[in-house]
Amino acid sequence: KRQPIVAIDGPSGAGKSTISKLLARRLGFAHIDTGAMYRCVALAALRRGIDAEDEVSLAELSLALRIEFRPVGDEQQVLLDGEDVSGAIRTPEVSLLTSRVSSVSEVRENLVELQRRMGEVGGVVLEGRDIGTVVFPQAQAKFFLTASARERGRRRYLELKGKGLDVDLETTIAEVEARDAADSTRQHSPLAQAPDAVLIDSTGLSIDQVVARMEAVVVARR
Ligand code: C5P
């Protein structure tokens, strides 16, 4: 029997990346971070000097790039045309452009196509914003992982503070709320919970508790 497809969607800061990675490891599945794919398009656009408003060039770029995931020990590298860009795609400059890039319909269509090809064999955990709704509506297990805006803002604040940045807690929470509003109201594939997704609110839960809850759901549906 074919291995299941696991979809994990939710807003930023809910712990999706950490949890998807751990869940994939426990299940022995591949892990596909679709946010990293949108980030790769943004990074390549920055490097090539493509204008953020030039939707035609952004769409062409998203088709031309070779984006791959390569497991290295317990971690996973993101390769862009063979180069390890795992760190380069996480800068604030790339994050900002990614929001713009991911709102271009043709870019989304191209990356969704690629995500389907990567995931259709099964035995995968895909994380993103539209996996259970658009990419794999037929996924065997779907989760919508969230946490309160306060909690997500607090985590983000601690993360930035840890990097030595001068940040303010209330401002960070307000930014999280603004990003939520933008992600949920954009025209193409807004962030939304699939009707058949299992809602998990990670506020007050440990990472292990969340992973264990998800694993139980996947195992029950196998
Ligand atoms: O998850 P991550 O923060 O890396 O995603 C970066 C950006 O890519 C998000 O802000 C979101 O707008 C976009 N994204 C998306 N659809 C996905 C994954 C990410 O629009 N499936």
PDB file of C-alpha atoms and ligand atoms in Angstrom:
ATOM      1  CA  LYS A   1       0.000   0.000   0.000  1.00  0.00           C
ATOM      2  CA  ARG A   2       1.220   3.446  -0.869  1.00  0.00           C
ATOM      3  CA  GLN A   3       2.584   5.533   2.004  1.00  0.00           C
ATOM      4  CA  PRO A   4       0.446   8.500   3.048  1.00  0.00           C
ATOM      5  CA  ILE A   5       0.798  12.170   2.220  1.00  0.00           C
ATOM      6  CA  VAL A   6       0.746  14.380   5.334  1.00  0.00           C
ATOM      7  CA  ALA A   7      -0.205  18.050   4.952  1.00  0.00           C
ATOM      8  CA  ILE A   8       0.672  20.639   7.605  1.00  0.00           C
ATOM      9  CA  ASP A   9      -0.616  24.168   7.088  1.00  0.00           C
ATOM     10  CA  GLY A  10      -0.803  27.169   9.332  1.00  0.00           C
ATOM     11  CA  PRO A  11       0.396  30.714   9.947  1.00  0.00           C
ATOM     12  CA  SER A  12       4.031  31.603  10.494  1.00  0.00           C
ATOM     13  CA  GLY A  13       5.398  31.162  13.984  1.00  0.00           C
ATOM     14  CA  ALA A  14       3.143  28.262  14.916  1.00  0.00           C
ATOM     15  CA  GLY A  15       6.146  25.913  14.915  1.00  0.00           C
ATOM     16  CA  LYS A  16       5.407  24.277  11.551  1.00  0.00           C
ATOM     17  CA  SER A  17       9.021  23.830  10.462  1.00  0.00           C
ATOM     18  CA  THR A  18      10.294  22.282  13.677  1.00  0.00           C
ATOM     19  CA  ILE A  19       7.262  20.055  14.022  1.00  0.00           C
ATOM     20  CA  SER A  20       7.164  18.952  10.366  1.00  0.00           C
ATOM     21  CA  LYS A  21      10.824  18.029  10.518  1.00  0.00           C
ATOM     22  CA  LEU A  22      10.390  15.970  13.710  1.00  0.00           C
ATOM     23  CA  LEU A  23       7.207  14.293  12.488  1.00  0.00           C
ATOM     24  CA  ALA A  24       8.858  13.336   9.176  1.00  0.00           C
ATOM     25  CA  ARG A  25      11.808  11.882  11.058  1.00  0.00           C
ATOM     26  CA  ARG A  26       9.572   9.799  13.363  1.00  0.00           C
ATOM     27  CA  LEU A  27       7.571   8.442  10.464  1.00  0.00           C
ATOM     28  CA  GLY A  28      10.633   7.898   8.275  1.00  0.00           C
ATOM     29  CA  PHE A  29       9.090  10.221   5.663  1.00  0.00           C
ATOM     30  CA  ALA A  30      10.610  12.897   3.431  1.00  0.00           C
ATOM     31  CA  HIS A  31      10.013  16.496   4.464  1.00  0.00           C
ATOM     32  CA  ILE A  32       9.097  19.150   1.915  1.00  0.00           C
ATOM     33  CA  ASP A  33       9.209  22.741   3.149  1.00  0.00           C
ATOM     34  CA  THR A  34       7.202  24.610   0.516  1.00  0.00           C
ATOM     35  CA  GLY A  35       7.957  27.999   2.112  1.00  0.00           C
ATOM     36  CA  ALA A  36      11.616  27.341   1.305  1.00  0.00           C
ATOM     37  CA  MET A  37      10.651  26.909  -2.358  1.00  0.00           C
ATOM     38  CA  TYR A  38       8.960  30.330  -2.496  1.00  0.00           C
ATOM     39  CA  ARG A  39      12.009  31.713  -0.703  1.00  0.00           C
ATOM     40  CA  CYS A  40      14.289  30.253  -3.406  1.00  0.00           C
ATOM     41  CA  VAL A  41      12.400  32.135  -6.115  1.00  0.00           C
ATOM     42  CA  ALA A  42      12.711  35.351  -4.096  1.00  0.00           C
ATOM     43  CA  LEU A  43      16.447  34.825  -3.518  1.00  0.00           C
ATOM     44  CA  ALA A  44      17.087  34.157  -7.213  1.00  0.00           C
ATOM     45  CA  ALA A  45      15.058  37.264  -8.145  1.00  0.00           C
ATOM     46  CA  LEU A  46      17.147  39.401  -5.789  1.00  0.00           C
ATOM     47  CA  ARG A  47      20.389  38.025  -7.171  1.00  0.00           C
ATOM     48  CA  ARG A  48      19.311  38.590 -10.773  1.00  0.00           C
ATOM     49  CA  GLY A  49      17.951  42.048 -10.069  1.00  0.00           C
ATOM     50  CA  ILE A  50      14.421  41.151 -11.147  1.00  0.00           C
ATOM     51  CA  ASP A  51      11.908  43.814 -10.177  1.00  0.00           C
ATOM     52  CA  ALA A  52       9.348  42.728  -7.550  1.00  0.00           C
ATOM     53  CA  GLU A  53       6.568  44.051  -9.794  1.00  0.00           C
ATOM     54  CA  ASP A  54       7.739  42.153 -12.886  1.00  0.00           C
ATOM     55  CA  GLU A  55       5.347  39.204 -12.642  1.00  0.00           C
ATOM     56  CA  VAL A  56       6.262  37.782 -16.055  1.00  0.00           C
ATOM     57  CA  SER A  57       9.949  37.485 -15.163  1.00  0.00           C
ATOM     58  CA  LEU A  58       9.120  36.066 -11.718  1.00  0.00           C
ATOM     59  CA  ALA A  59       6.915  33.399 -13.313  1.00  0.00           C
ATOM     60  CA  GLU A  60       9.642  32.503 -15.835  1.00  0.00           C
ATOM     61  CA  LEU A  61      12.184  32.338 -13.062  1.00  0.00           C
ATOM     62  CA  SER A  62      10.026  29.950 -11.010  1.00  0.00           C
ATOM     63  CA  LEU A  63       9.969  27.553 -13.988  1.00  0.00           C
ATOM     64  CA  ALA A  64      13.673  27.778 -14.755  1.00  0.00           C
ATOM     65  CA  LEU A  65      15.059  27.124 -11.277  1.00  0.00           C
ATOM     66  CA  ARG A  66      16.085  23.703 -10.000  1.00  0.00           C
ATOM     67  CA  ILE A  67      14.933  23.434  -6.378  1.00  0.00           C
ATOM     68  CA  GLU A  68      15.810  20.315  -4.379  1.00  0.00           C
ATOM     69  CA  PHE A  69      15.943  19.075  -0.801  1.00  0.00           C
ATOM     70  CA  ARG A  70      18.945  17.041   0.287  1.00  0.00           C
ATOM     71  CA  PRO A  71      19.099  15.242   3.631  1.00  0.00           C
ATOM     72  CA  VAL A  72      22.432  15.732   5.405  1.00  0.00           C
ATOM     73  CA  GLY A  73      22.551  13.775   8.670  1.00  0.00           C
ATOM     74  CA  ASP A  74      19.579  14.902  10.752  1.00  0.00           C
ATOM     75  CA  GLU A  75      19.195  18.138   8.828  1.00  0.00           C
ATOM     76  CA  GLN A  76      17.972  18.989   5.371  1.00  0.00           C
ATOM     77  CA  GLN A  77      19.608  21.317   2.904  1.00  0.00           C
ATOM     78  CA  VAL A  78      17.766  23.418   0.363  1.00  0.00           C
ATOM     79  CA  LEU A  79      19.552  23.388  -2.986  1.00  0.00           C
ATOM     80  CA  LEU A  80      19.039  26.046  -5.618  1.00  0.00           C
ATOM     81  CA  ASP A  81      20.620  25.002  -8.923  1.00  0.00           C
ATOM     82  CA  GLY A  82      22.892  22.769  -6.880  1.00  0.00           C
ATOM     83  CA  GLU A  83      23.978  25.428  -4.373  1.00  0.00           C
ATOM     84  CA  ASP A  84      23.164  25.081  -0.659  1.00  0.00           C
ATOM     85  CA  VAL A  85      21.034  28.172   0.076  1.00  0.00           C
ATOM     86  CA  SER A  86      19.576  26.992   3.415  1.00  0.00           C
ATOM     87  CA  GLY A  87      20.920  30.072   5.209  1.00  0.00           C
ATOM     88  CA  ALA A  88      20.678  32.574   2.359  1.00  0.00           C
ATOM     89  CA  ILE A  89      16.888  32.135   1.995  1.00  0.00           C
ATOM     90  CA  ARG A  90      16.235  33.141   5.638  1.00  0.00           C
ATOM     91  CA  THR A  91      17.409  36.761   5.598  1.00  0.00           C
ATOM     92  CA  PRO A  92      14.827  39.513   6.338  1.00  0.00           C
ATOM     93  CA  GLU A  93      15.336  40.873   2.801  1.00  0.00           C
ATOM     94  CA  VAL A  94      14.395  37.504   1.259  1.00  0.00           C
ATOM     95  CA  SER A  95      11.457  37.068   3.682  1.00  0.00           C
ATOM     96  CA  LEU A  96      10.039  40.387   2.598  1.00  0.00           C
ATOM     97  CA  LEU A  97      10.323  39.647  -1.122  1.00  0.00           C
ATOM     98  CA  THR A  98       8.914  36.132  -0.594  1.00  0.00           C
ATOM     99  CA  SER A  99       5.566  37.601   0.486  1.00  0.00           C
ATOM    100  CA  ARG A 100       5.414  39.449  -2.819  1.00  0.00           C
ATOM    101  CA  VAL A 101       6.640  36.524  -4.938  1.00  0.00           C
ATOM    102  CA  SER A 102       4.135  34.127  -3.353  1.00  0.00           C
ATOM    103  CA  SER A 103       1.242  36.393  -4.310  1.00  0.00           C
ATOM    104  CA  VAL A 104       1.940  35.966  -8.049  1.00  0.00           C
ATOM    105  CA  SER A 105      -0.558  33.397  -9.418  1.00  0.00           C
ATOM    106  CA  GLU A 106       1.743  31.948 -12.065  1.00  0.00           C
ATOM    107  CA  VAL A 107       4.567  31.493  -9.594  1.00  0.00           C
ATOM    108  CA  ARG A 108       2.170  29.605  -7.337  1.00  0.00           C
ATOM    109  CA  GLU A 109       0.941  27.410 -10.203  1.00  0.00           C
ATOM    110  CA  ASN A 110       4.493  26.466 -11.157  1.00  0.00           C
ATOM    111  CA  LEU A 111       5.567  25.685  -7.604  1.00  0.00           C
ATOM    112  CA  VAL A 112       2.376  23.751  -6.836  1.00  0.00           C
ATOM    113  CA  GLU A 113       3.099  21.606  -9.917  1.00  0.00           C
ATOM    114  CA  LEU A 114       6.598  20.918  -8.631  1.00  0.00           C
ATOM    115  CA  GLN A 115       5.308  20.163  -5.115  1.00  0.00           C
ATOM    116  CA  ARG A 116       2.845  17.628  -6.536  1.00  0.00           C
ATOM    117  CA  ARG A 117       5.606  15.892  -8.460  1.00  0.00           C
ATOM    118  CA  MET A 118       7.796  15.786  -5.344  1.00  0.00           C
ATOM    119  CA  GLY A 119       5.012  14.490  -3.076  1.00  0.00           C
ATOM    120  CA  GLU A 120       2.856  12.186  -5.197  1.00  0.00           C
ATOM    121  CA  VAL A 121       4.912   9.081  -4.393  1.00  0.00           C
ATOM    122  CA  GLY A 122       3.722   9.356  -0.767  1.00  0.00           C
ATOM    123  CA  GLY A 123       5.674   8.911   2.431  1.00  0.00           C
ATOM    124  CA  VAL A 124       6.021  12.676   2.705  1.00  0.00           C
ATOM    125  CA  VAL A 125       5.242  15.499   5.101  1.00  0.00           C
ATOM    126  CA  LEU A 126       4.584  18.755   3.248  1.00  0.00           C
ATOM    127  CA  GLU A 127       4.373  22.005   5.164  1.00  0.00           C
ATOM    128  CA  GLY A 128       3.031  25.285   3.885  1.00  0.00           C
ATOM    129  CA  ARG A 129      -0.070  27.433   3.676  1.00  0.00           C
ATOM    130  CA  ASP A 130      -2.140  25.686   0.999  1.00  0.00           C
ATOM    131  CA  ILE A 131      -1.095  22.018   1.092  1.00  0.00           C
ATOM    132  CA  GLY A 132      -4.377  20.554   2.372  1.00  0.00           C
ATOM    133  CA  THR A 133      -6.532  22.977   0.379  1.00  0.00           C
ATOM    134  CA  VAL A 134      -4.766  23.247  -3.004  1.00  0.00           C
ATOM    135  CA  VAL A 135      -1.642  21.104  -3.430  1.00  0.00           C
ATOM    136  CA  PHE A 136      -2.927  17.785  -2.039  1.00  0.00           C
ATOM    137  CA  PRO A 137      -6.636  18.062  -1.184  1.00  0.00           C
ATOM    138  CA  GLN A 138      -6.628  14.228  -1.158  1.00  0.00           C
ATOM    139  CA  ALA A 139      -3.870  13.985   1.501  1.00  0.00           C
ATOM    140  CA  GLN A 140      -4.509  11.146   3.968  1.00  0.00           C
ATOM    141  CA  ALA A 141      -3.729  13.319   7.002  1.00  0.00           C
ATOM    142  CA  LYS A 142      -4.164  17.093   7.176  1.00  0.00           C
ATOM    143  CA  PHE A 143      -3.294  19.369  10.035  1.00  0.00           C
ATOM    144  CA  PHE A 144      -3.845  23.048  10.629  1.00  0.00           C
ATOM    145  CA  LEU A 145      -1.266  24.108  13.176  1.00  0.00           C
ATOM    146  CA  THR A 146      -1.744  27.406  14.894  1.00  0.00           C
ATOM    147  CA  ALA A 147      -1.051  29.280  18.129  1.00  0.00           C
ATOM    148  CA  SER A 148      -2.335  32.603  19.440  1.00  0.00           C
ATOM    149  CA  ALA A 149      -0.878  35.717  17.751  1.00  0.00           C
ATOM    150  CA  ARG A 150       0.541  36.671  21.162  1.00  0.00           C
ATOM    151  CA  GLU A 151       2.337  33.384  21.536  1.00  0.00           C
ATOM    152  CA  ARG A 152       3.669  33.425  17.961  1.00  0.00           C
ATOM    153  CA  GLY A 153       4.776  37.029  18.382  1.00  0.00           C
ATOM    154  CA  ARG A 154       6.529  36.141  21.621  1.00  0.00           C
ATOM    155  CA  ARG A 155       8.408  33.244  19.976  1.00  0.00           C
ATOM    156  CA  ARG A 156       9.453  35.462  17.070  1.00  0.00           C
ATOM    157  CA  TYR A 157      10.560  38.174  19.518  1.00  0.00           C
ATOM    158  CA  LEU A 158      12.737  35.710  21.451  1.00  0.00           C
ATOM    159  CA  GLU A 159      14.217  34.380  18.216  1.00  0.00           C
ATOM    160  CA  LEU A 160      15.160  37.873  16.958  1.00  0.00           C
ATOM    161  CA  LYS A 161      16.408  38.909  20.395  1.00  0.00           C
ATOM    162  CA  GLY A 162      18.556  35.755  20.412  1.00  0.00           C
ATOM    163  CA  LYS A 163      20.141  36.939  17.169  1.00  0.00           C
ATOM    164  CA  GLY A 164      21.098  40.155  18.968  1.00  0.00           C
ATOM    165  CA  LEU A 165      18.506  42.347  17.235  1.00  0.00           C
ATOM    166  CA  ASP A 166      16.951  45.323  18.984  1.00  0.00           C
ATOM    167  CA  VAL A 167      13.245  44.427  18.933  1.00  0.00           C
ATOM    168  CA  ASP A 168      10.112  45.325  20.840  1.00  0.00           C
ATOM    169  CA  LEU A 169       7.609  42.665  21.968  1.00  0.00           C
ATOM    170  CA  GLU A 170       4.403  44.557  21.220  1.00  0.00           C
ATOM    171  CA  THR A 171       5.692  45.653  17.796  1.00  0.00           C
ATOM    172  CA  THR A 172       6.611  42.051  16.950  1.00  0.00           C
ATOM    173  CA  ILE A 173       3.134  40.844  17.948  1.00  0.00           C
ATOM    174  CA  ALA A 174       1.571  43.578  15.806  1.00  0.00           C
ATOM    175  CA  GLU A 175       3.725  42.448  12.833  1.00  0.00           C
ATOM    176  CA  VAL A 176       2.553  38.861  13.274  1.00  0.00           C
ATOM    177  CA  GLU A 177      -1.054  40.046  13.241  1.00  0.00           C
ATOM    178  CA  ALA A 178      -0.448  42.118  10.096  1.00  0.00           C
ATOM    179  CA  ARG A 179       1.163  39.154   8.282  1.00  0.00           C
ATOM    180  CA  ASP A 180      -1.781  36.919   9.290  1.00  0.00           C
ATOM    181  CA  ALA A 181      -4.203  39.421   7.831  1.00  0.00           C
ATOM    182  CA  ALA A 182      -2.212  39.639   4.568  1.00  0.00           C
ATOM    183  CA  ASP A 183      -1.873  35.841   4.227  1.00  0.00           C
ATOM    184  CA  SER A 184      -5.567  35.216   4.942  1.00  0.00           C
ATOM    185  CA  THR A 185      -6.952  37.867   2.618  1.00  0.00           C
ATOM    186  CA  ARG A 186      -4.691  37.526  -0.451  1.00  0.00           C
ATOM    187  CA  GLN A 187      -6.570  36.673  -3.609  1.00  0.00           C
ATOM    188  CA  HIS A 188      -4.732  33.554  -4.699  1.00  0.00           C
ATOM    189  CA  SER A 189      -4.772  30.622  -2.244  1.00  0.00           C
ATOM    190  CA  PRO A 190      -5.290  32.533   0.995  1.00  0.00           C
ATOM    191  CA  LEU A 191      -4.245  30.756   4.165  1.00  0.00           C
ATOM    192  CA  ALA A 192      -7.274  28.749   5.279  1.00  0.00           C
ATOM    193  CA  GLN A 193      -7.983  25.610   7.220  1.00  0.00           C
ATOM    194  CA  ALA A 194      -9.210  22.710   5.051  1.00  0.00           C
ATOM    195  CA  PRO A 195     -12.603  21.516   6.304  1.00  0.00           C
ATOM    196  CA  ASP A 196     -11.190  18.044   6.975  1.00  0.00           C
ATOM    197  CA  ALA A 197      -7.950  19.215   8.639  1.00  0.00           C
ATOM    198  CA  VAL A 198      -7.257  18.404  12.281  1.00  0.00           C
ATOM    199  CA  LEU A 199      -6.852  21.721  14.121  1.00  0.00           C
ATOM    200  CA  ILE A 200      -3.979  21.820  16.590  1.00  0.00           C
ATOM    201  CA  ASP A 201      -3.437  24.918  18.693  1.00  0.00           C
ATOM    202  CA  SER A 202       0.139  24.701  19.973  1.00  0.00           C
ATOM    203  CA  THR A 203      -0.296  27.500  22.539  1.00  0.00           C
ATOM    204  CA  GLY A 204       0.713  25.893  25.807  1.00  0.00           C
ATOM    205  CA  LEU A 205       1.709  22.559  24.226  1.00  0.00           C
ATOM    206  CA  SER A 206       5.286  21.310  24.002  1.00  0.00           C
ATOM    207  CA  ILE A 207       6.813  20.402  20.637  1.00  0.00           C
ATOM    208  CA  ASP A 208       6.801  16.729  21.666  1.00  0.00           C
ATOM    209  CA  GLN A 209       3.123  16.859  22.581  1.00  0.00           C
ATOM    210  CA  VAL A 210       2.214  18.281  19.180  1.00  0.00           C
ATOM    211  CA  VAL A 211       4.354  15.764  17.276  1.00  0.00           C
ATOM    212  CA  ALA A 212       2.924  12.843  19.281  1.00  0.00           C
ATOM    213  CA  ARG A 213      -0.639  13.980  18.606  1.00  0.00           C
ATOM    214  CA  MET A 214       0.034  14.199  14.870  1.00  0.00           C
ATOM    215  CA  GLU A 215       1.833  10.883  14.734  1.00  0.00           C
ATOM    216  CA  ALA A 216      -1.159   9.179  16.357  1.00  0.00           C
ATOM    217  CA  VAL A 217      -3.481  10.600  13.701  1.00  0.00           C
ATOM    218  CA  VAL A 218      -1.220   9.515  10.821  1.00  0.00           C
ATOM    219  CA  VAL A 219      -0.733   6.016  12.217  1.00  0.00           C
ATOM    220  CA  ALA A 220      -4.487   5.584  12.695  1.00  0.00           C
ATOM    221  CA  ARG A 221      -5.084   6.445   9.024  1.00  0.00           C
ATOM    222  CA  ARG A 222      -2.329   4.390   7.517  1.00  0.00           C
TER     223      ARG A 222
HETATM  224  O1  C5P B   1       6.951  29.165   5.856  1.00  0.00           O
HETATM  225  P1  C5P B   1       7.814  30.326   5.442  1.00  0.00           P
HETATM  226  O2  C5P B   1       7.832  31.462   6.416  1.00  0.00           O
HETATM  227  O3  C5P B   1       9.208  29.920   5.057  1.00  0.00           O
HETATM  228  O4  C5P B   1       7.143  30.870   4.115  1.00  0.00           O
HETATM  229  C1  C5P B   1       7.586  32.043   3.498  1.00  0.00           C
HETATM  230  C2  C5P B   1       6.440  32.752   2.778  1.00  0.00           C
HETATM  231  O5  C5P B   1       6.045  31.985   1.656  1.00  0.00           O
HETATM  232  C3  C5P B   1       5.190  32.927   3.637  1.00  0.00           C
HETATM  233  O6  C5P B   1       5.130  34.210   4.200  1.00  0.00           O
HETATM  234  C4  C5P B   1       4.038  32.737   2.670  1.00  0.00           C
HETATM  235  O7  C5P B   1       3.551  33.978   2.219  1.00  0.00           O
HETATM  236  C5  C5P B   1       4.641  32.029   1.487  1.00  0.00           C
HETATM  237  N1  C5P B   1       4.161  30.658   1.325  1.00  0.00           N
HETATM  238  C6  C5P B   1       3.044  30.458   0.557  1.00  0.00           C
HETATM  239  N2  C5P B   1       2.585  29.196   0.340  1.00  0.00           N
HETATM  240  C7  C5P B   1       3.205  28.122   0.868  1.00  0.00           C
HETATM  241  C8  C5P B   1       4.343  28.308   1.674  1.00  0.00           C
HETATM  242  C9  C5P B   1       4.793  29.600   1.892  1.00  0.00           C
HETATM  243  O8  C5P B   1       2.468  31.432   0.074  1.00  0.00           O
HETATM  244  N3  C5P B   1       2.737  26.901   0.607  1.00  0.00           N
END
